Amino acid sequence: KIIGTRGSQHYLWVEQLLKGIELPLPEGVSFFDKDGKQRFEVRVRWWLSMEFSSFAEVALLDWQIAAQLEHITTPVFSRYEDEKLLFIGHYWMTGHPERLSPYVACLDFSIGKAKINDSKLGAYRYHNEKQLNNNHFSFVVFEGEN
């Protein structure tokens, strides 16, 4: 019940754990997501270094939408600066599984909605390396329903 109370600290922690960091867009700025819902916050690439600071660089958005935010600087937000390897999912990535940074990798490429062609579930073969190696990724592909 505590976690289900929208706005509670526990609720916010669970939201961030599941979705990652979301930043509010500046007043008057919004976009429509893939389902047609208007959004006033955007998920960000929290694994990028501090040198990336515009919404266009850090937003997890289609490039056409992100390009419209190029001139807008993000507020300061937490970044992953640890040197421990971290594997994440639930990010609707596209393309092939590869490292997002030397220490962060996403293994879920839309596999949760397996009706999408080319959705992938990734795996990583760990060999005691200190940084992720793109050659250690493999994946299975869902090729759609016939």
PDB file of C-alpha atoms in Angstrom:
ATOM      1  CA  LYS A   1       0.000   0.000   0.000  1.00  0.00           C
ATOM      2  CA  ILE A   2       2.815   2.444   0.809  1.00  0.00           C
ATOM      3  CA  ILE A   3       4.409   1.923  -2.607  1.00  0.00           C
ATOM      4  CA  GLY A   4       1.055   2.419  -4.315  1.00  0.00           C
ATOM      5  CA  THR A   5       0.570   5.902  -2.864  1.00  0.00           C
ATOM      6  CA  ARG A   6       1.411   8.183  -5.770  1.00  0.00           C
ATOM      7  CA  GLY A   7       3.856  10.882  -4.726  1.00  0.00           C
ATOM      8  CA  SER A   8       5.160   9.061  -1.650  1.00  0.00           C
ATOM      9  CA  GLN A   9       8.924   8.654  -1.330  1.00  0.00           C
ATOM     10  CA  HIS A  10       8.612   4.863  -1.656  1.00  0.00           C
ATOM     11  CA  TYR A  11       6.517   5.262  -4.804  1.00  0.00           C
ATOM     12  CA  LEU A  12       9.100   7.611  -6.320  1.00  0.00           C
ATOM     13  CA  TRP A  13      11.944   5.191  -5.515  1.00  0.00           C
ATOM     14  CA  VAL A  14      10.128   2.296  -7.194  1.00  0.00           C
ATOM     15  CA  GLU A  15       9.283   4.482 -10.204  1.00  0.00           C
ATOM     16  CA  GLN A  16      12.929   5.471 -10.603  1.00  0.00           C
ATOM     17  CA  LEU A  17      14.117   1.900 -10.135  1.00  0.00           C
ATOM     18  CA  LEU A  18      11.773   0.660 -12.871  1.00  0.00           C
ATOM     19  CA  LYS A  19      11.902   3.590 -15.293  1.00  0.00           C
ATOM     20  CA  GLY A  20      15.167   5.332 -14.576  1.00  0.00           C
ATOM     21  CA  ILE A  21      15.496   9.061 -14.153  1.00  0.00           C
ATOM     22  CA  GLU A  22      12.789  11.263 -15.642  1.00  0.00           C
ATOM     23  CA  LEU A  23      13.244  15.011 -15.926  1.00  0.00           C
ATOM     24  CA  PRO A  24      10.476  17.574 -16.288  1.00  0.00           C
ATOM     25  CA  LEU A  25      10.528  19.420 -19.583  1.00  0.00           C
ATOM     26  CA  PRO A  26      10.515  23.224 -19.449  1.00  0.00           C
ATOM     27  CA  GLU A  27       7.096  24.842 -19.097  1.00  0.00           C
ATOM     28  CA  GLY A  28       5.225  24.817 -22.398  1.00  0.00           C
ATOM     29  CA  VAL A  29       7.307  21.957 -23.849  1.00  0.00           C
ATOM     30  CA  SER A  30       5.814  18.499 -24.329  1.00  0.00           C
ATOM     31  CA  PHE A  31       5.755  15.625 -26.796  1.00  0.00           C
ATOM     32  CA  PHE A  32       3.488  12.713 -27.693  1.00  0.00           C
ATOM     33  CA  ASP A  33       4.788   9.212 -27.016  1.00  0.00           C
ATOM     34  CA  LYS A  34       4.387   6.169 -29.278  1.00  0.00           C
ATOM     35  CA  ASP A  35       0.915   5.552 -27.826  1.00  0.00           C
ATOM     36  CA  GLY A  36      -0.242   9.138 -28.415  1.00  0.00           C
ATOM     37  CA  LYS A  37      -0.026  10.191 -24.757  1.00  0.00           C
ATOM     38  CA  GLN A  38       1.195  13.735 -24.138  1.00  0.00           C
ATOM     39  CA  ARG A  39       4.323  13.754 -21.974  1.00  0.00           C
ATOM     40  CA  PHE A  40       5.761  16.579 -19.894  1.00  0.00           C
ATOM     41  CA  GLU A  41       8.711  14.568 -18.552  1.00  0.00           C
ATOM     42  CA  VAL A  42      11.388  12.645 -20.404  1.00  0.00           C
ATOM     43  CA  ARG A  43      13.494   9.640 -19.478  1.00  0.00           C
ATOM     44  CA  VAL A  44      17.205  10.414 -19.685  1.00  0.00           C
ATOM     45  CA  ARG A  45      20.421   8.545 -20.400  1.00  0.00           C
ATOM     46  CA  TRP A  46      21.723   8.727 -16.830  1.00  0.00           C
ATOM     47  CA  TRP A  47      24.743   6.616 -17.771  1.00  0.00           C
ATOM     48  CA  LEU A  48      26.258   9.399 -19.921  1.00  0.00           C
ATOM     49  CA  SER A  49      29.013  11.599 -18.548  1.00  0.00           C
ATOM     50  CA  MET A  50      28.361  15.175 -17.442  1.00  0.00           C
ATOM     51  CA  GLU A  51      29.643  16.591 -20.744  1.00  0.00           C
ATOM     52  CA  PHE A  52      26.225  15.791 -22.246  1.00  0.00           C
ATOM     53  CA  SER A  53      23.826  18.447 -21.057  1.00  0.00           C
ATOM     54  CA  SER A  54      21.091  19.253 -23.587  1.00  0.00           C
ATOM     55  CA  PHE A  55      17.781  17.410 -23.654  1.00  0.00           C
ATOM     56  CA  ALA A  56      18.579  16.380 -27.238  1.00  0.00           C
ATOM     57  CA  GLU A  57      21.741  14.591 -26.048  1.00  0.00           C
ATOM     58  CA  VAL A  58      20.375  12.887 -22.954  1.00  0.00           C
ATOM     59  CA  ALA A  59      16.685  12.279 -23.719  1.00  0.00           C
ATOM     60  CA  LEU A  60      15.528   8.756 -24.522  1.00  0.00           C
ATOM     61  CA  LEU A  61      13.405   9.915 -27.433  1.00  0.00           C
ATOM     62  CA  ASP A  62      13.042   9.423 -31.140  1.00  0.00           C
ATOM     63  CA  TRP A  63      15.716  11.607 -32.768  1.00  0.00           C
ATOM     64  CA  GLN A  64      13.110  13.753 -34.533  1.00  0.00           C
ATOM     65  CA  ILE A  65      11.553  14.754 -31.213  1.00  0.00           C
ATOM     66  CA  ALA A  66      14.913  15.047 -29.433  1.00  0.00           C
ATOM     67  CA  ALA A  67      16.226  17.394 -32.132  1.00  0.00           C
ATOM     68  CA  GLN A  68      13.518  19.892 -31.182  1.00  0.00           C
ATOM     69  CA  LEU A  69      15.009  20.019 -27.664  1.00  0.00           C
ATOM     70  CA  GLU A  70      18.598  20.673 -28.763  1.00  0.00           C
ATOM     71  CA  HIS A  71      18.715  24.232 -27.447  1.00  0.00           C
ATOM     72  CA  ILE A  72      17.333  23.307 -23.999  1.00  0.00           C
ATOM     73  CA  THR A  73      19.836  22.522 -21.235  1.00  0.00           C
ATOM     74  CA  THR A  74      18.818  19.857 -18.728  1.00  0.00           C
ATOM     75  CA  PRO A  75      18.705  20.501 -15.020  1.00  0.00           C
ATOM     76  CA  VAL A  76      21.415  18.726 -13.027  1.00  0.00           C
ATOM     77  CA  PHE A  77      20.581  15.065 -12.427  1.00  0.00           C
ATOM     78  CA  SER A  78      22.332  12.018 -10.986  1.00  0.00           C
ATOM     79  CA  ARG A  79      24.671  10.125 -13.292  1.00  0.00           C
ATOM     80  CA  TYR A  80      26.085   6.629 -12.910  1.00  0.00           C
ATOM     81  CA  GLU A  81      29.751   7.170 -12.114  1.00  0.00           C
ATOM     82  CA  ASP A  82      30.535   3.840 -10.470  1.00  0.00           C
ATOM     83  CA  GLU A  83      33.041   1.501 -12.096  1.00  0.00           C
ATOM     84  CA  LYS A  84      30.946  -1.595 -11.351  1.00  0.00           C
ATOM     85  CA  LEU A  85      29.232  -3.230 -14.297  1.00  0.00           C
ATOM     86  CA  LEU A  86      25.489  -2.581 -14.367  1.00  0.00           C
ATOM     87  CA  PHE A  87      22.940  -4.400 -16.540  1.00  0.00           C
ATOM     88  CA  ILE A  88      19.525  -2.836 -17.082  1.00  0.00           C
ATOM     89  CA  GLY A  89      16.291  -3.564 -18.931  1.00  0.00           C
ATOM     90  CA  HIS A  90      12.920  -1.917 -19.557  1.00  0.00           C
ATOM     91  CA  TYR A  91      14.309   0.754 -21.882  1.00  0.00           C
ATOM     92  CA  TRP A  92      12.847  -0.063 -25.313  1.00  0.00           C
ATOM     93  CA  MET A  93      16.215   0.148 -27.024  1.00  0.00           C
ATOM     94  CA  THR A  94      16.550  -0.518 -30.741  1.00  0.00           C
ATOM     95  CA  GLY A  95      19.385  -1.979 -32.785  1.00  0.00           C
ATOM     96  CA  HIS A  96      21.696  -4.589 -31.323  1.00  0.00           C
ATOM     97  CA  PRO A  97      22.656  -4.993 -27.667  1.00  0.00           C
ATOM     98  CA  GLU A  98      25.875  -3.127 -26.941  1.00  0.00           C
ATOM     99  CA  ARG A  99      27.307  -1.169 -24.060  1.00  0.00           C
ATOM    100  CA  LEU A 100      25.744   2.181 -23.284  1.00  0.00           C
ATOM    101  CA  SER A 101      28.870   3.260 -21.439  1.00  0.00           C
ATOM    102  CA  PRO A 102      32.001   1.388 -20.357  1.00  0.00           C
ATOM    103  CA  TYR A 103      30.026   0.111 -17.342  1.00  0.00           C
ATOM    104  CA  VAL A 104      26.330   0.053 -18.329  1.00  0.00           C
ATOM    105  CA  ALA A 105      24.468  -2.244 -20.735  1.00  0.00           C
ATOM    106  CA  CYS A 106      20.809  -2.743 -21.597  1.00  0.00           C
ATOM    107  CA  LEU A 107      19.738  -6.314 -22.333  1.00  0.00           C
ATOM    108  CA  ASP A 108      16.064  -5.637 -23.156  1.00  0.00           C
ATOM    109  CA  PHE A 109      15.434  -4.456 -26.696  1.00  0.00           C
ATOM    110  CA  SER A 110      11.609  -4.282 -26.683  1.00  0.00           C
ATOM    111  CA  ILE A 111      11.245  -8.003 -25.927  1.00  0.00           C
ATOM    112  CA  GLY A 112       8.503  -7.245 -23.383  1.00  0.00           C
ATOM    113  CA  LYS A 113       6.199  -6.369 -26.264  1.00  0.00           C
ATOM    114  CA  ALA A 114       7.222  -9.311 -28.422  1.00  0.00           C
ATOM    115  CA  LYS A 115       4.694  -8.486 -31.118  1.00  0.00           C
ATOM    116  CA  ILE A 116       7.177  -5.912 -32.398  1.00  0.00           C
ATOM    117  CA  ASN A 117       9.351  -7.288 -35.180  1.00  0.00           C
ATOM    118  CA  ASP A 118      13.048  -7.470 -34.371  1.00  0.00           C
ATOM    119  CA  SER A 119      12.585  -7.151 -30.611  1.00  0.00           C
ATOM    120  CA  LYS A 120      15.590  -8.707 -28.878  1.00  0.00           C
ATOM    121  CA  LEU A 121      16.537 -10.167 -25.545  1.00  0.00           C
ATOM    122  CA  GLY A 122      20.246  -9.804 -24.894  1.00  0.00           C
ATOM    123  CA  ALA A 123      22.773 -11.698 -22.842  1.00  0.00           C
ATOM    124  CA  TYR A 124      26.292 -10.847 -21.790  1.00  0.00           C
ATOM    125  CA  ARG A 125      29.129 -13.356 -21.378  1.00  0.00           C
ATOM    126  CA  TYR A 126      31.214 -12.074 -18.467  1.00  0.00           C
ATOM    127  CA  HIS A 127      34.968 -12.855 -18.360  1.00  0.00           C
ATOM    128  CA  ASN A 128      36.064 -10.859 -15.285  1.00  0.00           C
ATOM    129  CA  GLU A 129      36.639  -7.740 -17.382  1.00  0.00           C
ATOM    130  CA  LYS A 130      36.571  -4.333 -15.698  1.00  0.00           C
ATOM    131  CA  GLN A 131      34.723  -2.672 -18.594  1.00  0.00           C
ATOM    132  CA  LEU A 132      32.050  -4.040 -20.897  1.00  0.00           C
ATOM    133  CA  ASN A 133      33.128  -5.511 -24.217  1.00  0.00           C
ATOM    134  CA  ASN A 134      30.696  -5.357 -27.159  1.00  0.00           C
ATOM    135  CA  ASN A 135      32.025  -8.694 -28.434  1.00  0.00           C
ATOM    136  CA  HIS A 136      30.588 -10.427 -25.347  1.00  0.00           C
ATOM    137  CA  PHE A 137      26.945  -9.675 -26.184  1.00  0.00           C
ATOM    138  CA  SER A 138      24.568 -12.138 -27.772  1.00  0.00           C
ATOM    139  CA  PHE A 139      20.808 -12.052 -28.233  1.00  0.00           C
ATOM    140  CA  VAL A 140      17.713 -13.843 -29.456  1.00  0.00           C
ATOM    141  CA  VAL A 141      15.342 -12.127 -31.870  1.00  0.00           C
ATOM    142  CA  PHE A 142      11.563 -12.270 -31.901  1.00  0.00           C
ATOM    143  CA  GLU A 143      10.666 -12.158 -35.581  1.00  0.00           C
ATOM    144  CA  GLY A 144       6.951 -11.459 -35.265  1.00  0.00           C
ATOM    145  CA  GLU A 145       3.892 -13.626 -35.414  1.00  0.00           C
ATOM    146  CA  ASN A 146       3.054 -15.416 -38.643  1.00  0.00           C
TER     147      ASN A 146
END
